Amino acid sequence: MATSNIQQVKDRIEQKQRIRRILGALGLLFVLGLTGLGMWYVGFTLAEFVRQFPIWLNSVVRFFAPSFVDLTLATQREGVGGLRAIWWTLMHPSTILEAAMAVERSGSILIPAAITTIIVGFTGTVLGFPLALVFGVLGSERVTPFPFNFIFRGTMSAIRSVPALVWVFIYIALFGISEKSAIIAIATDTIGNLGRLFTDELEEIDDGPIEAISSTGAARAQTVIFGMLSQVSTSFIAWTLYVLEINTRIAISLGVVGAGGLGQYIKLKLQFGSADAYAQAAAGLIVVMLIVISVELVSSRVRARLRPGENEGKSLVDSISDLFDSSKWLGTDTERV
């Protein structure tokens, strides 16, 4: 290649790079401008933030001495507070069962509040799953011809447009603001969110297995079950576990509006505003973090075990026994290294 041609190519590359840098800078300025405009619209100012920061810092400090005096009925009755309440409870395991049975105290005792939160998130996910599966499958254009699939897609979009925090108020006439309304609200939210994930997953499957099943003279339902759903069963389980994580967090949020569980406990404590109440609310926040991290840990490990090839060549018994291998659950096994 002649020297002049090389120079032309070099000039073109440099010109493209200059244009890209200019467009990047303009894009950044545009985003910053929009951010500034948004802050002006809501009245957010840096001066106010700096003025309020020490006040916020003082309020946060009150959370640094958690008191688990409400961990069980017994710790509350005996007045065992601070972190010592945890050790005291472990030394008296029967008090855990006593607290777990105190369902009516789930707004004022931590253990029943935690159990209620987990039950609301789990049950809502399980109840929403069947309809999410039906709507998700029928919303796919591969199963339901266009434009009829949009009847199901539109229904899921309408459900997703309303947050679970609003659904719980819609169900007030059924059960009032309670754990039962929270379960139904989460189930409804699950239909929209999980169903849409199922639909998107079905749109990406291979045509090969579908054509192979159809060529055998299989009925439409058999083609859907054995040619389509068999390709995405692992993904469906993984998405369901992911939605379960989200629903556990939503259950805590619903508690803040009075639907029971840890959200309700923390809200009630913060309303008192005293140092003791903040310490007890801090204990509630620690329990929230423990639940969310535990659900996320278990969910992520189950999803990891469902990855293709993870259990390839293993018998069912071996696969099940592997589930009890603590090193693999904790990600400390050396086989993958």
Coordinates of C-alpha atoms in Angstrom, one line a residue:
M1 CA 0.0 0.0 0.0
A2 CA 1.4 3.4 -1.0
T3 CA 2.4 5.8 1.7
S4 CA -0.3 8.3 0.6
N5 CA -3.0 5.6 1.0
I6 CA -1.8 4.7 4.5
Q7 CA -1.9 8.4 5.5
Q8 CA -5.5 8.6 4.2
V9 CA -6.6 5.6 6.2
K10 CA -4.9 7.1 9.3
D11 CA -6.6 10.4 8.7
R12 CA -10.0 8.7 8.4
I13 CA -9.5 6.8 11.6
E14 CA -8.4 9.9 13.5
Q15 CA -11.4 11.8 12.1
K16 CA -13.7 9.1 13.3
Q17 CA -12.1 9.1 16.8
R18 CA -12.5 13.0 17.0
I19 CA -16.2 12.7 16.0
R20 CA -16.7 10.0 18.6
R21 CA -15.1 12.0 21.3
I22 CA -17.1 15.1 20.4
L23 CA -20.4 13.1 20.4
G24 CA -19.4 11.5 23.7
A25 CA -18.7 14.9 25.3
L26 CA -22.0 16.3 24.0
G27 CA -23.9 13.2 25.2
L28 CA -22.3 13.6 28.7
L29 CA -23.2 17.3 28.8
F30 CA -26.8 16.4 27.7
V31 CA -27.1 13.8 30.5
L32 CA -25.7 16.3 33.1
G33 CA -28.0 19.0 31.8
L34 CA -31.0 16.7 32.2
T35 CA -29.9 15.7 35.7
G36 CA -29.5 19.4 36.7
L37 CA -32.9 20.2 35.2
G38 CA -34.4 17.3 37.2
M39 CA -32.8 18.5 40.5
W40 CA -34.1 22.0 39.8
Y41 CA -37.6 20.7 39.1
V42 CA -37.9 18.9 42.5
G43 CA -36.1 21.7 44.4
F44 CA -33.0 19.7 45.3
T45 CA -30.1 21.9 46.1
L46 CA -26.5 21.1 47.2
A47 CA -26.7 23.8 49.9
E48 CA -29.7 22.1 51.5
F49 CA -28.0 18.7 51.4
V50 CA -24.8 20.1 53.1
R51 CA -27.0 21.8 55.7
Q52 CA -29.0 18.7 56.5
F53 CA -26.1 16.2 56.4
P54 CA -25.0 16.6 60.1
I55 CA -28.6 16.1 61.2
W56 CA -28.9 13.0 59.1
L57 CA -25.5 11.7 60.5
N58 CA -26.7 12.1 64.1
S59 CA -29.9 10.1 63.3
V60 CA -27.8 7.3 61.7
V61 CA -25.5 7.1 64.7
R62 CA -28.6 6.0 66.8
F63 CA -28.7 2.8 64.7
F64 CA -25.2 1.7 65.7
A65 CA -26.3 0.1 69.0
P66 CA -28.9 -2.5 68.0
S67 CA -31.1 -4.0 70.8
F68 CA -32.6 -7.4 70.2
V69 CA -34.9 -7.1 73.3
D70 CA -37.8 -7.9 71.0
L71 CA -36.2 -11.0 69.5
T72 CA -38.6 -13.4 71.4
L73 CA -41.4 -13.1 73.9
A74 CA -38.9 -14.3 76.6
T75 CA -36.2 -11.7 75.9
Q76 CA -39.0 -9.0 76.0
R77 CA -40.4 -10.5 79.2
E78 CA -37.0 -10.8 80.9
G79 CA -35.7 -7.5 79.6
V80 CA -32.7 -9.0 77.9
G81 CA -31.5 -6.4 75.4
G82 CA -28.5 -5.6 73.2
L83 CA -26.6 -8.3 71.3
R84 CA -26.7 -10.4 74.5
A85 CA -30.3 -11.3 73.7
I86 CA -29.1 -13.4 70.8
W87 CA -26.8 -15.5 72.9
W88 CA -29.4 -15.7 75.7
T89 CA -32.0 -17.0 73.1
L90 CA -29.6 -19.6 71.7
M91 CA -29.1 -20.9 75.3
H92 CA -32.9 -21.2 75.7
P93 CA -34.0 -22.7 72.3
S94 CA -37.5 -23.4 73.5
T95 CA -38.2 -19.6 73.5
I96 CA -37.6 -19.5 69.7
L97 CA -40.5 -22.0 69.2
E98 CA -42.7 -20.0 71.7
A99 CA -42.0 -16.8 69.7
A100 CA -42.6 -18.5 66.4
M101 CA -46.1 -19.5 67.5
A102 CA -47.0 -16.0 68.5
V103 CA -48.4 -15.1 65.1
E104 CA -50.6 -12.3 66.5
R105 CA -47.4 -10.5 67.8
S106 CA -45.7 -10.4 64.4
G107 CA -45.7 -6.6 64.5
S108 CA -43.9 -6.4 67.9
I109 CA -41.6 -9.5 68.1
L110 CA -38.8 -10.1 65.7
I111 CA -38.9 -13.9 65.1
P112 CA -42.6 -14.1 64.1
A113 CA -42.1 -10.9 62.1
A114 CA -39.3 -12.5 60.2
I115 CA -41.3 -15.7 59.6
T116 CA -44.3 -13.7 58.4
T117 CA -42.1 -11.8 55.9
I118 CA -40.6 -15.0 54.5
I119 CA -44.1 -16.6 54.3
V120 CA -45.6 -13.6 52.5
G121 CA -42.8 -13.5 49.9
F122 CA -42.7 -17.2 49.3
T123 CA -46.5 -17.9 49.3
G124 CA -47.1 -14.9 47.0
T125 CA -44.5 -16.3 44.5
V126 CA -46.0 -19.8 44.6
L127 CA -49.5 -18.6 44.1
G128 CA -48.5 -16.3 41.2
F129 CA -46.4 -18.9 39.4
P130 CA -49.2 -21.0 37.7
L131 CA -50.8 -17.9 36.1
A132 CA -47.4 -16.4 35.3
L133 CA -46.6 -19.7 33.4
V134 CA -50.0 -19.6 31.5
F135 CA -49.8 -16.0 30.6
G136 CA -46.1 -16.2 29.8
V137 CA -46.5 -19.2 27.4
L138 CA -49.7 -17.8 25.7
G139 CA -48.0 -14.4 25.4
S140 CA -45.3 -15.8 23.2
E141 CA -45.9 -15.4 19.4
R142 CA -44.4 -18.9 19.0
V143 CA -47.5 -20.3 20.8
T144 CA -50.3 -17.8 20.2
P145 CA -50.4 -16.2 16.7
F146 CA -50.1 -12.4 16.4
P147 CA -52.1 -10.3 17.3
F148 CA -53.9 -12.6 19.8
N149 CA -50.8 -13.1 21.9
F150 CA -51.0 -9.3 22.7
I151 CA -54.2 -10.1 24.8
F152 CA -51.9 -11.9 27.3
R153 CA -48.9 -9.5 26.8
G154 CA -51.2 -6.5 27.4
T155 CA -52.6 -8.1 30.5
M156 CA -49.1 -8.7 31.9
S157 CA -48.1 -5.1 31.0
A158 CA -51.2 -3.7 32.8
I159 CA -50.3 -5.8 35.9
R160 CA -46.7 -4.6 35.8
S161 CA -47.7 -1.0 35.5
V162 CA -49.2 -1.1 39.0
P163 CA -46.6 -1.6 41.8
A164 CA -47.3 -4.2 44.5
L165 CA -47.5 -1.4 47.0
V166 CA -50.6 -0.2 45.2
W167 CA -52.0 -3.7 44.6
V168 CA -52.2 -4.2 48.4
F169 CA -54.5 -1.2 48.7
I170 CA -56.6 -2.5 45.8
Y171 CA -57.2 -5.7 47.8
I172 CA -58.3 -3.8 51.0
A173 CA -61.9 -4.8 50.4
L174 CA -60.9 -8.5 50.6
F175 CA -58.7 -8.7 53.7
G176 CA -58.0 -5.1 54.8
I177 CA -54.3 -4.1 55.1
S178 CA -52.9 -7.4 56.3
E179 CA -50.6 -10.2 55.5
K180 CA -53.3 -11.9 53.4
S181 CA -53.6 -8.8 51.2
A182 CA -49.8 -8.7 50.9
I183 CA -49.7 -12.3 49.6
I184 CA -52.4 -11.6 47.0
A185 CA -50.6 -8.4 46.0
I186 CA -47.3 -10.2 45.5
A187 CA -49.0 -13.0 43.6
T188 CA -50.5 -10.5 41.2
D189 CA -47.2 -8.7 40.8
T190 CA -45.6 -12.1 40.1
I191 CA -48.0 -12.8 37.2
G192 CA -46.9 -9.7 35.4
N193 CA -43.2 -9.8 36.1
L194 CA -42.5 -13.5 36.0
G195 CA -44.9 -14.1 33.0
R196 CA -43.1 -11.5 30.9
L197 CA -39.7 -13.1 31.7
F198 CA -41.2 -16.5 30.6
T199 CA -42.4 -14.9 27.3
D200 CA -39.0 -13.4 26.5
E201 CA -37.3 -16.7 27.3
L202 CA -39.6 -18.6 24.9
E203 CA -38.9 -16.1 22.1
E204 CA -35.2 -17.0 22.1
I205 CA -35.5 -20.8 21.8
D206 CA -34.2 -22.9 18.9
D207 CA -36.5 -24.0 16.1
G208 CA -34.8 -27.4 15.7
P209 CA -36.5 -29.3 18.6
I210 CA -39.9 -27.8 17.7
E211 CA -39.7 -28.9 14.1
A212 CA -38.5 -32.4 15.2
I213 CA -41.4 -32.8 17.5
S214 CA -43.9 -31.5 14.9
S215 CA -42.5 -33.8 12.2
T216 CA -43.6 -36.8 14.4
G217 CA -47.2 -35.7 14.1
A218 CA -47.4 -34.5 17.6
A219 CA -50.4 -32.4 18.6
R220 CA -49.9 -28.6 19.2
A221 CA -50.0 -29.1 23.0
Q222 CA -47.4 -31.8 22.8
T223 CA -45.2 -29.6 20.6
V224 CA -45.4 -26.8 23.2
I225 CA -44.6 -29.0 26.1
F226 CA -41.9 -31.3 24.7
G227 CA -40.5 -29.0 22.0
M228 CA -40.6 -25.6 23.7
L229 CA -41.0 -25.8 27.5
S230 CA -38.4 -28.6 27.7
Q231 CA -35.8 -26.1 26.3
V232 CA -36.5 -23.4 28.9
S233 CA -37.5 -25.4 32.0
T234 CA -34.1 -24.6 33.7
S235 CA -34.4 -20.9 32.8
F236 CA -37.9 -20.8 34.2
I237 CA -36.8 -22.2 37.5
A238 CA -33.9 -19.7 37.6
W239 CA -36.2 -16.8 36.9
T240 CA -38.7 -18.0 39.5
L241 CA -35.9 -18.0 42.1
Y242 CA -34.8 -14.6 41.1
V243 CA -38.4 -13.3 41.4
L244 CA -38.6 -14.9 44.9
E245 CA -35.6 -12.8 45.9
I246 CA -37.4 -9.7 44.7
N247 CA -40.7 -10.7 46.4
T248 CA -39.0 -11.1 49.7
R249 CA -37.9 -7.5 49.5
I250 CA -41.4 -6.4 48.4
A251 CA -42.9 -8.2 51.4
I252 CA -40.7 -6.0 53.7
S253 CA -41.9 -2.9 51.9
L254 CA -45.6 -3.9 52.2
G255 CA -45.1 -4.3 55.9
V256 CA -44.2 -0.6 56.1
V257 CA -47.8 0.2 55.0
G258 CA -49.2 -2.1 57.7
A259 CA -49.2 -5.5 56.0
G260 CA -47.3 -7.2 58.9
G261 CA -43.8 -8.6 59.1
L262 CA -40.5 -6.8 59.6
G263 CA -41.5 -3.7 57.7
Q264 CA -44.3 -3.1 60.1
Y265 CA -42.1 -3.7 63.1
I266 CA -39.4 -1.2 61.9
K267 CA -42.0 1.4 61.1
L268 CA -43.7 1.1 64.5
K269 CA -40.3 1.5 66.3
L270 CA -39.3 4.5 64.3
Q271 CA -42.6 6.2 65.0
F272 CA -41.6 6.4 68.7
G273 CA -38.5 8.3 68.0
S274 CA -36.7 7.5 71.3
A275 CA -33.1 6.1 71.5
D276 CA -34.4 2.7 72.6
A277 CA -36.9 2.6 69.7
Y278 CA -34.1 3.4 67.3
A279 CA -31.9 0.6 68.8
Q280 CA -34.8 -1.9 68.4
A281 CA -35.4 -0.7 64.8
A282 CA -31.7 -1.3 64.1
A283 CA -32.1 -4.9 65.2
G284 CA -35.1 -5.2 62.8
L285 CA -32.9 -3.8 60.0
I286 CA -30.2 -6.4 60.8
V287 CA -32.8 -9.2 60.6
V288 CA -33.9 -7.8 57.3
M289 CA -30.4 -7.9 55.9
L290 CA -29.9 -11.5 57.2
I291 CA -33.1 -12.7 55.5
V292 CA -32.4 -10.9 52.2
I293 CA -28.8 -12.2 52.1
S294 CA -29.9 -15.7 53.0
V295 CA -32.6 -15.9 50.3
E296 CA -30.2 -14.4 47.8
L297 CA -27.4 -16.9 48.7
V298 CA -29.7 -19.9 48.5
S299 CA -31.3 -18.7 45.3
S300 CA -28.0 -17.9 43.6
R301 CA -26.5 -21.3 44.6
V302 CA -29.6 -23.2 43.3
R303 CA -29.4 -21.3 40.0
A304 CA -25.7 -22.1 39.8
R305 CA -26.5 -25.7 40.2
L306 CA -29.0 -25.5 37.4
R307 CA -26.5 -24.3 34.8
P308 CA -26.0 -26.6 31.8
G309 CA -23.3 -29.2 32.5
E310 CA -23.3 -28.7 36.2
N311 CA -24.9 -32.2 36.8
E312 CA -24.0 -33.7 33.4
G313 CA -23.2 -37.4 33.6
K314 CA -24.4 -37.7 37.2
S315 CA -27.1 -40.0 38.5
L316 CA -30.2 -38.5 40.2
V317 CA -28.9 -39.8 43.6
D318 CA -25.5 -38.2 43.0
S319 CA -27.1 -34.9 42.0
I320 CA -29.3 -34.9 45.2
S321 CA -26.4 -35.9 47.4
D322 CA -24.4 -33.0 45.9
L323 CA -27.0 -30.6 47.1
F324 CA -25.7 -31.3 50.7
D325 CA -22.1 -30.6 49.7
S326 CA -21.4 -27.4 51.8
S327 CA -18.2 -26.5 49.9
K328 CA -20.1 -26.3 46.6
W329 CA -22.9 -24.2 48.1
L330 CA -20.4 -21.8 49.6
G331 CA -18.4 -21.8 46.3
T332 CA -15.2 -23.0 48.0
D333 CA -14.9 -26.3 46.1
T334 CA -11.6 -26.6 44.1
E335 CA -12.9 -28.8 41.3
R336 CA -13.9 -25.8 39.1
V337 CA -10.5 -24.0 39.5

